[in-house]
């Protein structure tokens, strides 16, 4: 009987077996309902899918249809058109919970947050004259609004929706209030990012916080990745990594329990030094920090 159930379960959740003559039954069939052992494919929402790193995460998930069902969240029609994700891409304002309802409709298993405020150079800067450019943030797009309140809104929405894991991509440098990035446009961007990371770590939702180093537009999957804590990697010569590697780590974090409820800095050795990282379970196992 056990063997028959196992064989039938491979084909459908409900089936009928012949009645056993030894048990004294007459001819006919007994129906047994068996729940399929195949787990449903998790749905992953990528917030910030229109960004350079976010789009890589979205594309990688789309390529792994046997493992994930991908959705994207962008802030404009233009971003949606660039991604070309069709009905799987939603438009929403992360500072307005009501605009996120469609993206979360029907249930989301995991959320990957890659949203970030982006400083812009003030008009009139001429690099040929030397000097340093001045930066500003557009109205409604300051780090406090995007990196703190916007991420808080996403975390709260995810919690209400029963999301099982959140992967949040931040930046190294958050332990230093005087970090140069905080002075750009007087936005204090790393301070607000750090505040959102702490909020997530205390939310009760299983999480993975990835504080990436300097992002490179280079080939991924060919470098040895490094994890650290408290900005220790910033004091070394290995404080950057390709965006594609950050994207891959986001996806791998969804696959291993060793990545849950952890926060770490992420960088890589220069290309050609060391062996390309393939064992992500071991990489995550090196991390012991919760925040």
C-alpha atoms as an extended CHARMM CRD file, in Angstrom:
* protein
*
       291  EXT
         1         1  UNK       CA              0.0000000000        0.0000000000        0.0000000000  PROA      1               0.0000000000
         2         2  UNK       CA              2.7400000000        2.5040000000        0.9310000000  PROA      2               0.0000000000
         3         3  UNK       CA              4.5260000000        1.9070000000       -2.3540000000  PROA      3               0.0000000000
         4         4  UNK       CA              1.3190000000        2.3730000000       -4.3160000000  PROA      4               0.0000000000
         5         5  UNK       CA              0.5570000000        5.6410000000       -2.5430000000  PROA      5               0.0000000000
         6         6  UNK       CA              4.0710000000        6.9250000000       -3.1850000000  PROA      6               0.0000000000
         7         7  UNK       CA              3.8440000000        6.0500000000       -6.8700000000  PROA      7               0.0000000000
         8         8  UNK       CA              0.4140000000        7.6020000000       -7.3050000000  PROA      8               0.0000000000
         9         9  UNK       CA              1.4190000000       10.7420000000       -5.4240000000  PROA      9               0.0000000000
        10        10  UNK       CA              3.8710000000       11.5230000000       -8.1770000000  PROA      10              0.0000000000
        11        11  UNK       CA              1.0040000000       11.9520000000      -10.5770000000  PROA      11              0.0000000000
        12        12  UNK       CA             -1.9200000000       13.6030000000       -8.7960000000  PROA      12              0.0000000000
        13        13  UNK       CA             -3.1530000000       14.6600000000       -5.3350000000  PROA      13              0.0000000000
        14        14  UNK       CA             -6.2500000000       12.4040000000       -5.3190000000  PROA      14              0.0000000000
        15        15  UNK       CA             -6.5160000000        8.8460000000       -6.6050000000  PROA      15              0.0000000000
        16        16  UNK       CA             -8.2560000000        5.4800000000       -6.0850000000  PROA      16              0.0000000000
        17        17  UNK       CA             -6.6490000000        2.1790000000       -5.1620000000  PROA      17              0.0000000000
        18        18  UNK       CA             -8.0690000000       -1.3400000000       -5.6840000000  PROA      18              0.0000000000
        19        19  UNK       CA             -9.6930000000       -2.8020000000       -2.5790000000  PROA      19              0.0000000000
        20        20  UNK       CA             -7.7020000000       -5.5350000000       -0.9040000000  PROA      20              0.0000000000
        21        21  UNK       CA             -9.2370000000       -9.0170000000       -1.2070000000  PROA      21              0.0000000000
        22        22  UNK       CA             -7.2780000000      -10.1190000000        1.8870000000  PROA      22              0.0000000000
        23        23  UNK       CA             -9.1080000000       -7.5320000000        3.9140000000  PROA      23              0.0000000000
        24        24  UNK       CA            -12.3810000000       -9.1240000000        2.9600000000  PROA      24              0.0000000000
        25        25  UNK       CA            -13.5090000000       -6.4350000000        0.5520000000  PROA      25              0.0000000000
        26        26  UNK       CA            -15.4350000000       -7.1560000000       -2.5980000000  PROA      26              0.0000000000
        27        27  UNK       CA            -14.5410000000       -5.8200000000       -5.9480000000  PROA      27              0.0000000000
        28        28  UNK       CA            -14.2740000000       -2.0640000000       -6.4480000000  PROA      28              0.0000000000
        29        29  UNK       CA            -11.9590000000        0.7460000000       -5.5360000000  PROA      29              0.0000000000
        30        30  UNK       CA            -11.2910000000        2.7580000000       -2.4120000000  PROA      30              0.0000000000
        31        31  UNK       CA            -10.5650000000        6.4480000000       -2.8780000000  PROA      31              0.0000000000
        32        32  UNK       CA             -7.7940000000        8.0230000000       -0.8680000000  PROA      32              0.0000000000
        33        33  UNK       CA             -6.9560000000       11.7000000000       -0.8960000000  PROA      33              0.0000000000
        34        34  UNK       CA             -3.2340000000       12.3280000000       -0.7680000000  PROA      34              0.0000000000
        35        35  UNK       CA             -1.6420000000       15.7430000000       -0.6010000000  PROA      35              0.0000000000
        36        36  UNK       CA              1.0850000000       16.2250000000       -3.1770000000  PROA      36              0.0000000000
        37        37  UNK       CA              4.6030000000       16.3600000000       -1.7770000000  PROA      37              0.0000000000
        38        38  UNK       CA              5.6230000000       18.9680000000       -4.3390000000  PROA      38              0.0000000000
        39        39  UNK       CA              5.9730000000       22.3860000000       -2.6840000000  PROA      39              0.0000000000
        40        40  UNK       CA              4.5380000000       25.3950000000       -4.5050000000  PROA      40              0.0000000000
        41        41  UNK       CA              7.0320000000       27.7100000000       -6.1440000000  PROA      41              0.0000000000
        42        42  UNK       CA              7.5940000000       30.7480000000       -3.8720000000  PROA      42              0.0000000000
        43        43  UNK       CA              6.6060000000       34.1590000000       -5.1650000000  PROA      43              0.0000000000
        44        44  UNK       CA              9.3090000000       36.7980000000       -4.7500000000  PROA      44              0.0000000000
        45        45  UNK       CA              8.6620000000       40.5270000000       -5.0940000000  PROA      45              0.0000000000
        46        46  UNK       CA             11.6470000000       42.6750000000       -6.0690000000  PROA      46              0.0000000000
        47        47  UNK       CA             11.1590000000       46.2770000000       -4.9520000000  PROA      47              0.0000000000
        48        48  UNK       CA             13.3580000000       48.6390000000       -6.9090000000  PROA      48              0.0000000000
        49        49  UNK       CA             13.3470000000       46.3320000000       -9.9300000000  PROA      49              0.0000000000
        50        50  UNK       CA             13.9300000000       49.3270000000      -12.1750000000  PROA      50              0.0000000000
        51        51  UNK       CA             17.3300000000       50.0630000000      -10.6530000000  PROA      51              0.0000000000
        52        52  UNK       CA             20.6030000000       48.6860000000      -11.9680000000  PROA      52              0.0000000000
        53        53  UNK       CA             21.0020000000       46.0720000000       -9.2320000000  PROA      53              0.0000000000
        54        54  UNK       CA             17.2840000000       45.4720000000       -8.8200000000  PROA      54              0.0000000000
        55        55  UNK       CA             16.8860000000       44.6580000000      -12.4670000000  PROA      55              0.0000000000
        56        56  UNK       CA             19.6490000000       42.0540000000      -12.2170000000  PROA      56              0.0000000000
        57        57  UNK       CA             17.8410000000       40.3830000000       -9.3150000000  PROA      57              0.0000000000
        58        58  UNK       CA             14.5460000000       40.4200000000      -11.2170000000  PROA      58              0.0000000000
        59        59  UNK       CA             16.1410000000       38.9960000000      -14.3650000000  PROA      59              0.0000000000
        60        60  UNK       CA             17.9330000000       36.2600000000      -12.4250000000  PROA      60              0.0000000000
        61        61  UNK       CA             14.6900000000       35.2130000000      -10.7410000000  PROA      61              0.0000000000
        62        62  UNK       CA             12.9170000000       35.1890000000      -14.1020000000  PROA      62              0.0000000000
        63        63  UNK       CA             15.5450000000       32.7980000000      -15.4180000000  PROA      63              0.0000000000
        64        64  UNK       CA             14.9340000000       30.3550000000      -12.5500000000  PROA      64              0.0000000000
        65        65  UNK       CA             11.3110000000       29.5220000000      -13.2290000000  PROA      65              0.0000000000
        66        66  UNK       CA             11.6210000000       26.1110000000      -11.6020000000  PROA      66              0.0000000000
        67        67  UNK       CA             12.4810000000       27.7440000000       -8.2720000000  PROA      67              0.0000000000
        68        68  UNK       CA             10.7670000000       31.1240000000       -8.1790000000  PROA      68              0.0000000000
        69        69  UNK       CA              7.8270000000       33.1230000000       -9.4330000000  PROA      69              0.0000000000
        70        70  UNK       CA              9.0990000000       36.7020000000       -9.8100000000  PROA      70              0.0000000000
        71        71  UNK       CA              7.2980000000       40.0100000000       -9.4750000000  PROA      71              0.0000000000
        72        72  UNK       CA              8.7770000000       43.4730000000       -9.8000000000  PROA      72              0.0000000000
        73        73  UNK       CA              7.8790000000       46.7950000000       -8.2120000000  PROA      73              0.0000000000
        74        74  UNK       CA              8.8920000000       50.0390000000       -9.9350000000  PROA      74              0.0000000000
        75        75  UNK       CA              7.9520000000       53.6720000000       -9.4780000000  PROA      75              0.0000000000
        76        76  UNK       CA              7.0690000000       54.7160000000      -13.0220000000  PROA      76              0.0000000000
        77        77  UNK       CA              5.6440000000       53.5870000000      -16.3490000000  PROA      77              0.0000000000
        78        78  UNK       CA              9.0380000000       54.2920000000      -17.9410000000  PROA      78              0.0000000000
        79        79  UNK       CA             10.7680000000       51.8790000000      -15.5580000000  PROA      79              0.0000000000
        80        80  UNK       CA              8.1830000000       49.1980000000      -16.2500000000  PROA      80              0.0000000000
        81        81  UNK       CA              8.6910000000       49.5420000000      -19.9870000000  PROA      81              0.0000000000
        82        82  UNK       CA             12.4630000000       49.1810000000      -19.6140000000  PROA      82              0.0000000000
        83        83  UNK       CA             12.1060000000       45.9650000000      -17.6370000000  PROA      83              0.0000000000
        84        84  UNK       CA              9.5930000000       44.5010000000      -20.0670000000  PROA      84              0.0000000000
        85        85  UNK       CA              8.1790000000       42.2390000000      -17.3690000000  PROA      85              0.0000000000
        86        86  UNK       CA              4.5760000000       42.5520000000      -18.4760000000  PROA      86              0.0000000000
        87        87  UNK       CA              1.8920000000       41.8280000000      -15.9020000000  PROA      87              0.0000000000
        88        88  UNK       CA              4.5080000000       40.6870000000      -13.3920000000  PROA      88              0.0000000000
        89        89  UNK       CA              5.7360000000       44.2720000000      -12.8990000000  PROA      89              0.0000000000
        90        90  UNK       CA              3.7340000000       46.6900000000      -10.7640000000  PROA      90              0.0000000000
        91        91  UNK       CA              3.9440000000       50.4500000000      -10.3560000000  PROA      91              0.0000000000
        92        92  UNK       CA              3.8470000000       51.8680000000       -6.8400000000  PROA      92              0.0000000000
        93        93  UNK       CA              5.1010000000       54.5690000000       -4.5080000000  PROA      93              0.0000000000
        94        94  UNK       CA              6.9100000000       52.9410000000       -1.5840000000  PROA      94              0.0000000000
        95        95  UNK       CA              5.9730000000       55.8480000000        0.6950000000  PROA      95              0.0000000000
        96        96  UNK       CA              2.2500000000       55.1730000000        0.1050000000  PROA      96              0.0000000000
        97        97  UNK       CA              1.0220000000       51.8060000000        1.4210000000  PROA      97              0.0000000000
        98        98  UNK       CA             -2.1630000000       51.8910000000       -0.6370000000  PROA      98              0.0000000000
        99        99  UNK       CA             -0.1560000000       51.9510000000       -3.8770000000  PROA      99              0.0000000000
       100       100  UNK       CA              1.5390000000       48.6490000000       -2.9850000000  PROA      100             0.0000000000
       101       101  UNK       CA             -1.6070000000       46.5550000000       -2.6620000000  PROA      101             0.0000000000
       102       102  UNK       CA             -1.5860000000       45.2080000000       -6.2300000000  PROA      102             0.0000000000
       103       103  UNK       CA              2.0370000000       44.0880000000       -5.9820000000  PROA      103             0.0000000000
       104       104  UNK       CA              1.2770000000       42.1140000000       -2.8050000000  PROA      104             0.0000000000
       105       105  UNK       CA             -2.1100000000       40.8090000000       -3.9440000000  PROA      105             0.0000000000
       106       106  UNK       CA             -2.5270000000       37.0390000000       -3.9060000000  PROA      106             0.0000000000
       107       107  UNK       CA              0.3120000000       36.5380000000       -1.4730000000  PROA      107             0.0000000000
       108       108  UNK       CA              4.0670000000       37.0750000000       -1.5050000000  PROA      108             0.0000000000
       109       109  UNK       CA              6.5190000000       34.6220000000        0.0440000000  PROA      109             0.0000000000
       110       110  UNK       CA              9.6100000000       36.8460000000        0.0150000000  PROA      110             0.0000000000
       111       111  UNK       CA             10.4430000000       40.5000000000       -0.5570000000  PROA      111             0.0000000000
       112       112  UNK       CA             13.7880000000       41.7620000000       -1.8290000000  PROA      112             0.0000000000
       113       113  UNK       CA             14.2480000000       45.4940000000       -1.1400000000  PROA      113             0.0000000000
       114       114  UNK       CA             16.6390000000       47.3760000000       -3.4000000000  PROA      114             0.0000000000
       115       115  UNK       CA             15.0140000000       50.8040000000       -3.2880000000  PROA      115             0.0000000000
       116       116  UNK       CA             17.2900000000       53.7520000000       -2.5680000000  PROA      116             0.0000000000
       117       117  UNK       CA             17.3880000000       57.5100000000       -2.8230000000  PROA      117             0.0000000000
       118       118  UNK       CA             19.6750000000       58.6810000000       -5.6190000000  PROA      118             0.0000000000
       119       119  UNK       CA             21.5680000000       62.0110000000       -5.3830000000  PROA      119             0.0000000000
       120       120  UNK       CA             21.8090000000       64.1180000000       -8.5280000000  PROA      120             0.0000000000
       121       121  UNK       CA             24.4610000000       66.5860000000       -9.6000000000  PROA      121             0.0000000000
       122       122  UNK       CA             23.3480000000       70.1970000000       -9.4550000000  PROA      122             0.0000000000
       123       123  UNK       CA             23.0380000000       71.8250000000      -12.8860000000  PROA      123             0.0000000000
       124       124  UNK       CA             25.9420000000       73.9100000000      -14.0780000000  PROA      124             0.0000000000
       125       125  UNK       CA             28.7780000000       71.6560000000      -13.0150000000  PROA      125             0.0000000000
       126       126  UNK       CA             31.5840000000       71.5660000000      -15.5980000000  PROA      126             0.0000000000
       127       127  UNK       CA             34.0460000000       68.7160000000      -14.9730000000  PROA      127             0.0000000000
       128       128  UNK       CA             36.5520000000       70.3130000000      -17.3480000000  PROA      128             0.0000000000
       129       129  UNK       CA             37.0160000000       73.1620000000      -14.8690000000  PROA      129             0.0000000000
       130       130  UNK       CA             37.9290000000       70.8400000000      -12.0440000000  PROA      130             0.0000000000
       131       131  UNK       CA             36.4830000000       70.9630000000       -8.5720000000  PROA      131             0.0000000000
       132       132  UNK       CA             33.8410000000       68.7630000000       -7.0530000000  PROA      132             0.0000000000
       133       133  UNK       CA             30.1830000000       68.6620000000       -8.0450000000  PROA      133             0.0000000000
       134       134  UNK       CA             27.4130000000       69.5500000000       -5.6430000000  PROA      134             0.0000000000
       135       135  UNK       CA             24.5520000000       67.1470000000       -5.1630000000  PROA      135             0.0000000000
       136       136  UNK       CA             20.8780000000       67.4030000000       -4.3500000000  PROA      136             0.0000000000
       137       137  UNK       CA             17.8310000000       65.1480000000       -3.9200000000  PROA      137             0.0000000000
       138       138  UNK       CA             14.5820000000       65.7880000000       -5.7300000000  PROA      138             0.0000000000
       139       139  UNK       CA             11.5050000000       66.7250000000       -3.7140000000  PROA      139             0.0000000000
       140       140  UNK       CA              9.9230000000       63.6220000000       -2.2470000000  PROA      140             0.0000000000
       141       141  UNK       CA             13.0420000000       61.5550000000       -2.9080000000  PROA      141             0.0000000000
       142       142  UNK       CA             15.2360000000       62.4370000000        0.0790000000  PROA      142             0.0000000000
       143       143  UNK       CA             16.9000000000       59.5490000000        1.9430000000  PROA      143             0.0000000000
       144       144  UNK       CA             14.6430000000       60.0670000000        4.9500000000  PROA      144             0.0000000000
       145       145  UNK       CA             11.6110000000       59.5770000000        2.7310000000  PROA      145             0.0000000000
       146       146  UNK       CA             12.9610000000       56.7320000000        0.5750000000  PROA      146             0.0000000000
       147       147  UNK       CA             15.5370000000       54.8500000000        2.6430000000  PROA      147             0.0000000000
       148       148  UNK       CA             13.7580000000       55.1640000000        5.9650000000  PROA      148             0.0000000000
       149       149  UNK       CA             10.0160000000       55.8160000000        5.5680000000  PROA      149             0.0000000000
       150       150  UNK       CA              9.7770000000       54.0260000000        2.2240000000  PROA      150             0.0000000000
       151       151  UNK       CA             11.5260000000       50.9370000000        3.4950000000  PROA      151             0.0000000000
       152       152  UNK       CA              9.5340000000       51.0130000000        6.7180000000  PROA      152             0.0000000000
       153       153  UNK       CA              6.3460000000       51.0690000000        4.6580000000  PROA      153             0.0000000000
       154       154  UNK       CA              7.5020000000       48.0530000000        2.6750000000  PROA      154             0.0000000000
       155       155  UNK       CA              8.4110000000       46.1400000000        5.8230000000  PROA      155             0.0000000000
       156       156  UNK       CA              5.0560000000       46.9300000000        7.4570000000  PROA      156             0.0000000000
       157       157  UNK       CA              3.1650000000       45.9620000000        4.3040000000  PROA      157             0.0000000000
       158       158  UNK       CA              5.1100000000       42.7260000000        4.0300000000  PROA      158             0.0000000000
       159       159  UNK       CA              4.4090000000       41.8710000000        7.6560000000  PROA      159             0.0000000000
       160       160  UNK       CA              0.6880000000       42.4520000000        7.1880000000  PROA      160             0.0000000000
       161       161  UNK       CA              0.7620000000       40.2840000000        4.0630000000  PROA      161             0.0000000000
       162       162  UNK       CA              2.4420000000       37.3880000000        5.8500000000  PROA      162             0.0000000000
       163       163  UNK       CA              5.7190000000       37.5520000000        3.9430000000  PROA      163             0.0000000000
       164       164  UNK       CA              8.0950000000       34.8520000000        5.1970000000  PROA      164             0.0000000000
       165       165  UNK       CA             11.4490000000       36.5610000000        4.4970000000  PROA      165             0.0000000000
       166       166  UNK       CA             12.8110000000       39.9750000000        3.5650000000  PROA      166             0.0000000000
       167       167  UNK       CA             16.1880000000       40.5070000000        1.9360000000  PROA      167             0.0000000000
       168       168  UNK       CA             17.3080000000       44.1220000000        2.2760000000  PROA      168             0.0000000000
       169       169  UNK       CA             20.2640000000       45.5140000000        0.3450000000  PROA      169             0.0000000000
       170       170  UNK       CA             22.0040000000       48.4200000000        2.0480000000  PROA      170             0.0000000000
       171       171  UNK       CA             25.4940000000       49.8850000000        1.9840000000  PROA      171             0.0000000000
       172       172  UNK       CA             28.6380000000       49.6230000000        4.0240000000  PROA      172             0.0000000000
       173       173  UNK       CA             29.6180000000       52.7500000000        5.9450000000  PROA      173             0.0000000000
       174       174  UNK       CA             26.6200000000       52.9600000000        8.2460000000  PROA      174             0.0000000000
       175       175  UNK       CA             28.6980000000       52.8570000000       11.4250000000  PROA      175             0.0000000000
       176       176  UNK       CA             30.3430000000       56.1910000000       10.5450000000  PROA      176             0.0000000000
       177       177  UNK       CA             28.0860000000       59.2410000000       10.8070000000  PROA      177             0.0000000000
       178       178  UNK       CA             30.8060000000       61.2890000000        9.1320000000  PROA      178             0.0000000000
       179       179  UNK       CA             31.0300000000       59.0510000000        6.0870000000  PROA      179             0.0000000000
       180       180  UNK       CA             31.2920000000       61.1670000000        2.8930000000  PROA      180             0.0000000000
       181       181  UNK       CA             28.0780000000       59.6640000000        1.4880000000  PROA      181             0.0000000000
       182       182  UNK       CA             26.1220000000       61.2620000000        4.3150000000  PROA      182             0.0000000000
       183       183  UNK       CA             27.1700000000       64.7210000000        3.1520000000  PROA      183             0.0000000000
       184       184  UNK       CA             25.8200000000       64.3130000000       -0.3850000000  PROA      184             0.0000000000
       185       185  UNK       CA             22.9110000000       66.7250000000       -0.6420000000  PROA      185             0.0000000000
       186       186  UNK       CA             22.9770000000       66.8000000000        3.1670000000  PROA      186             0.0000000000
       187       187  UNK       CA             20.8510000000       63.6710000000        2.9220000000  PROA      187             0.0000000000
       188       188  UNK       CA             22.5100000000       61.5540000000        5.6390000000  PROA      188             0.0000000000
       189       189  UNK       CA             21.6600000000       58.5750000000        3.4630000000  PROA      189             0.0000000000
       190       190  UNK       CA             23.6250000000       55.9250000000        5.3750000000  PROA      190             0.0000000000
       191       191  UNK       CA             22.1030000000       57.0410000000        8.6580000000  PROA      191             0.0000000000
       192       192  UNK       CA             18.5800000000       56.5570000000        7.2890000000  PROA      192             0.0000000000
       193       193  UNK       CA             19.5010000000       53.2400000000        5.6990000000  PROA      193             0.0000000000
       194       194  UNK       CA             20.8430000000       52.0250000000        9.0270000000  PROA      194             0.0000000000
       195       195  UNK       CA             17.6290000000       53.0390000000       10.7570000000  PROA      195             0.0000000000
       196       196  UNK       CA             15.5860000000       50.9590000000        8.3050000000  PROA      196             0.0000000000
       197       197  UNK       CA             17.9110000000       47.9920000000        8.7540000000  PROA      197             0.0000000000
       198       198  UNK       CA             17.4510000000       48.1220000000       12.5050000000  PROA      198             0.0000000000
       199       199  UNK       CA             13.6900000000       48.3560000000       12.0980000000  PROA      199             0.0000000000
       200       200  UNK       CA             13.7200000000       45.2330000000        9.9350000000  PROA      200             0.0000000000
       201       201  UNK       CA             15.8940000000       43.3220000000       12.3970000000  PROA      201             0.0000000000
       202       202  UNK       CA             13.3270000000       44.0250000000       15.1170000000  PROA      202             0.0000000000
       203       203  UNK       CA             10.2400000000       43.3880000000       12.9720000000  PROA      203             0.0000000000
       204       204  UNK       CA              9.8630000000       39.6950000000       13.7410000000  PROA      204             0.0000000000
       205       205  UNK       CA             10.0740000000       38.7810000000       10.0460000000  PROA      205             0.0000000000
       206       206  UNK       CA             12.9540000000       36.4760000000        9.0620000000  PROA      206             0.0000000000
       207       207  UNK       CA             15.4560000000       38.7350000000        7.3230000000  PROA      207             0.0000000000
       208       208  UNK       CA             18.7890000000       39.0040000000        5.5660000000  PROA      208             0.0000000000
       209       209  UNK       CA             20.5460000000       42.3810000000        5.5140000000  PROA      209             0.0000000000
       210       210  UNK       CA             23.2660000000       42.7260000000        2.8840000000  PROA      210             0.0000000000
       211       211  UNK       CA             25.4730000000       45.8060000000        3.2450000000  PROA      211             0.0000000000
       212       212  UNK       CA             27.1880000000       45.9330000000       -0.1000000000  PROA      212             0.0000000000
       213       213  UNK       CA             30.5030000000       47.6070000000       -0.8010000000  PROA      213             0.0000000000
       214       214  UNK       CA             31.2570000000       49.7460000000       -3.8310000000  PROA      214             0.0000000000
       215       215  UNK       CA             29.2690000000       48.4400000000       -6.7910000000  PROA      215             0.0000000000
       216       216  UNK       CA             31.0420000000       47.5590000000      -10.0240000000  PROA      216             0.0000000000
       217       217  UNK       CA             29.4540000000       47.0910000000      -13.4350000000  PROA      217             0.0000000000
       218       218  UNK       CA             31.5260000000       44.0090000000      -14.1400000000  PROA      218             0.0000000000
       219       219  UNK       CA             30.9540000000       40.3150000000      -14.7290000000  PROA      219             0.0000000000
       220       220  UNK       CA             29.6350000000       38.3710000000      -11.7800000000  PROA      220             0.0000000000
       221       221  UNK       CA             30.3370000000       34.8380000000      -10.6710000000  PROA      221             0.0000000000
       222       222  UNK       CA             34.1050000000       35.0130000000      -11.1510000000  PROA      222             0.0000000000
       223       223  UNK       CA             35.2630000000       36.4570000000       -7.8220000000  PROA      223             0.0000000000
       224       224  UNK       CA             35.7280000000       35.1860000000       -4.3020000000  PROA      224             0.0000000000
       225       225  UNK       CA             33.1620000000       36.9230000000       -2.1270000000  PROA      225             0.0000000000
       226       226  UNK       CA             33.9370000000       38.2060000000        1.3480000000  PROA      226             0.0000000000
       227       227  UNK       CA             31.6190000000       38.8280000000        4.2840000000  PROA      227             0.0000000000
       228       228  UNK       CA             32.3820000000       41.0940000000        7.2240000000  PROA      228             0.0000000000
       229       229  UNK       CA             30.8290000000       43.2170000000        9.9460000000  PROA      229             0.0000000000
       230       230  UNK       CA             30.8880000000       46.7490000000       11.3050000000  PROA      230             0.0000000000
       231       231  UNK       CA             32.5460000000       48.1700000000        8.1770000000  PROA      231             0.0000000000
       232       232  UNK       CA             35.7890000000       46.2610000000        8.7800000000  PROA      232             0.0000000000
       233       233  UNK       CA             36.1300000000       45.6310000000        5.0400000000  PROA      233             0.0000000000
       234       234  UNK       CA             36.2330000000       49.3760000000        4.3820000000  PROA      234             0.0000000000
       235       235  UNK       CA             39.6810000000       49.4050000000        5.9720000000  PROA      235             0.0000000000
       236       236  UNK       CA             40.9880000000       46.9310000000        3.3760000000  PROA      236             0.0000000000
       237       237  UNK       CA             41.6520000000       46.9370000000       -0.3550000000  PROA      237             0.0000000000
       238       238  UNK       CA             38.7400000000       44.5450000000       -0.9010000000  PROA      238             0.0000000000
       239       239  UNK       CA             35.7160000000       46.7830000000       -0.4230000000  PROA      239             0.0000000000
       240       240  UNK       CA             33.9050000000       46.5170000000       -3.7510000000  PROA      240             0.0000000000
       241       241  UNK       CA             32.1730000000       43.8630000000       -5.8590000000  PROA      241             0.0000000000
       242       242  UNK       CA             30.1220000000       43.4750000000       -9.0520000000  PROA      242             0.0000000000
       243       243  UNK       CA             26.4170000000       44.2840000000       -8.9440000000  PROA      243             0.0000000000
       244       244  UNK       CA             25.7230000000       40.8820000000      -10.4340000000  PROA      244             0.0000000000
       245       245  UNK       CA             27.3080000000       39.2140000000       -7.4100000000  PROA      245             0.0000000000
       246       246  UNK       CA             25.1250000000       41.2520000000       -5.0670000000  PROA      246             0.0000000000
       247       247  UNK       CA             22.1010000000       40.1180000000       -7.0720000000  PROA      247             0.0000000000
       248       248  UNK       CA             23.1680000000       36.4830000000       -6.8360000000  PROA      248             0.0000000000
       249       249  UNK       CA             23.6680000000       36.7010000000       -3.0820000000  PROA      249             0.0000000000
       250       250  UNK       CA             20.1350000000       38.1180000000       -2.7570000000  PROA      250             0.0000000000
       251       251  UNK       CA             18.7430000000       35.0480000000       -4.4970000000  PROA      251             0.0000000000
       252       252  UNK       CA             20.9570000000       32.5950000000       -2.6290000000  PROA      252             0.0000000000
       253       253  UNK       CA             19.7800000000       34.1410000000        0.6490000000  PROA      253             0.0000000000
       254       254  UNK       CA             16.2820000000       32.8920000000       -0.2030000000  PROA      254             0.0000000000
       255       255  UNK       CA             17.5320000000       29.3110000000       -0.4890000000  PROA      255             0.0000000000
       256       256  UNK       CA             19.5060000000       28.7760000000        2.7190000000  PROA      256             0.0000000000
       257       257  UNK       CA             18.4150000000       28.8560000000        6.3470000000  PROA      257             0.0000000000
       258       258  UNK       CA             21.9860000000       29.9060000000        7.1770000000  PROA      258             0.0000000000
       259       259  UNK       CA             21.2250000000       33.3320000000        5.6650000000  PROA      259             0.0000000000
       260       260  UNK       CA             18.2050000000       34.0940000000        7.8340000000  PROA      260             0.0000000000
       261       261  UNK       CA             18.2310000000       36.6400000000       10.6570000000  PROA      261             0.0000000000
       262       262  UNK       CA             21.6950000000       37.8270000000        9.7680000000  PROA      262             0.0000000000
       263       263  UNK       CA             23.3000000000       41.1100000000        8.6820000000  PROA      263             0.0000000000
       264       264  UNK       CA             26.6660000000       41.3520000000        6.9910000000  PROA      264             0.0000000000
       265       265  UNK       CA             28.9510000000       43.4700000000        4.8490000000  PROA      265             0.0000000000
       266       266  UNK       CA             29.6740000000       42.0930000000        1.3920000000  PROA      266             0.0000000000
       267       267  UNK       CA             32.6660000000       42.6390000000       -0.8800000000  PROA      267             0.0000000000
       268       268  UNK       CA             35.0030000000       40.5890000000       -3.0560000000  PROA      268             0.0000000000
       269       269  UNK       CA             38.6160000000       39.8990000000       -3.8160000000  PROA      269             0.0000000000
       270       270  UNK       CA             39.9460000000       41.3260000000       -7.0850000000  PROA      270             0.0000000000
       271       271  UNK       CA             39.2220000000       39.1960000000      -10.1280000000  PROA      271             0.0000000000
       272       272  UNK       CA             41.8930000000       36.5170000000      -10.4620000000  PROA      272             0.0000000000
       273       273  UNK       CA             42.6660000000       36.3690000000       -6.7430000000  PROA      273             0.0000000000
       274       274  UNK       CA             41.1850000000       33.4330000000       -4.8990000000  PROA      274             0.0000000000
       275       275  UNK       CA             38.4890000000       31.0620000000       -6.1530000000  PROA      275             0.0000000000
       276       276  UNK       CA             35.0720000000       32.1590000000       -7.3390000000  PROA      276             0.0000000000
       277       277  UNK       CA             32.4480000000       31.6310000000       -4.6370000000  PROA      277             0.0000000000
       278       278  UNK       CA             30.1540000000       28.7010000000       -5.3700000000  PROA      278             0.0000000000
       279       279  UNK       CA             29.2800000000       27.4120000000       -1.8830000000  PROA      279             0.0000000000
       280       280  UNK       CA             26.8520000000       30.0260000000       -0.5820000000  PROA      280             0.0000000000
       281       281  UNK       CA             25.7810000000       27.9190000000        2.3770000000  PROA      281             0.0000000000
       282       282  UNK       CA             29.3390000000       28.1050000000        3.6830000000  PROA      282             0.0000000000
       283       283  UNK       CA             29.4780000000       31.8290000000        2.9220000000  PROA      283             0.0000000000
       284       284  UNK       CA             26.3720000000       32.5080000000        5.0030000000  PROA      284             0.0000000000
       285       285  UNK       CA             27.5940000000       30.1850000000        7.7450000000  PROA      285             0.0000000000
       286       286  UNK       CA             30.5340000000       32.5280000000        8.2950000000  PROA      286             0.0000000000
       287       287  UNK       CA             28.1330000000       35.2280000000        9.4680000000  PROA      287             0.0000000000
       288       288  UNK       CA             27.1660000000       35.4260000000       13.1170000000  PROA      288             0.0000000000
       289       289  UNK       CA             25.9690000000       39.0120000000       13.4140000000  PROA      289             0.0000000000
       290       290  UNK       CA             22.2400000000       39.6900000000       13.7540000000  PROA      290             0.0000000000
       291       291  UNK       CA             22.5990000000       43.4110000000       13.1130000000  PROA      291             0.0000000000
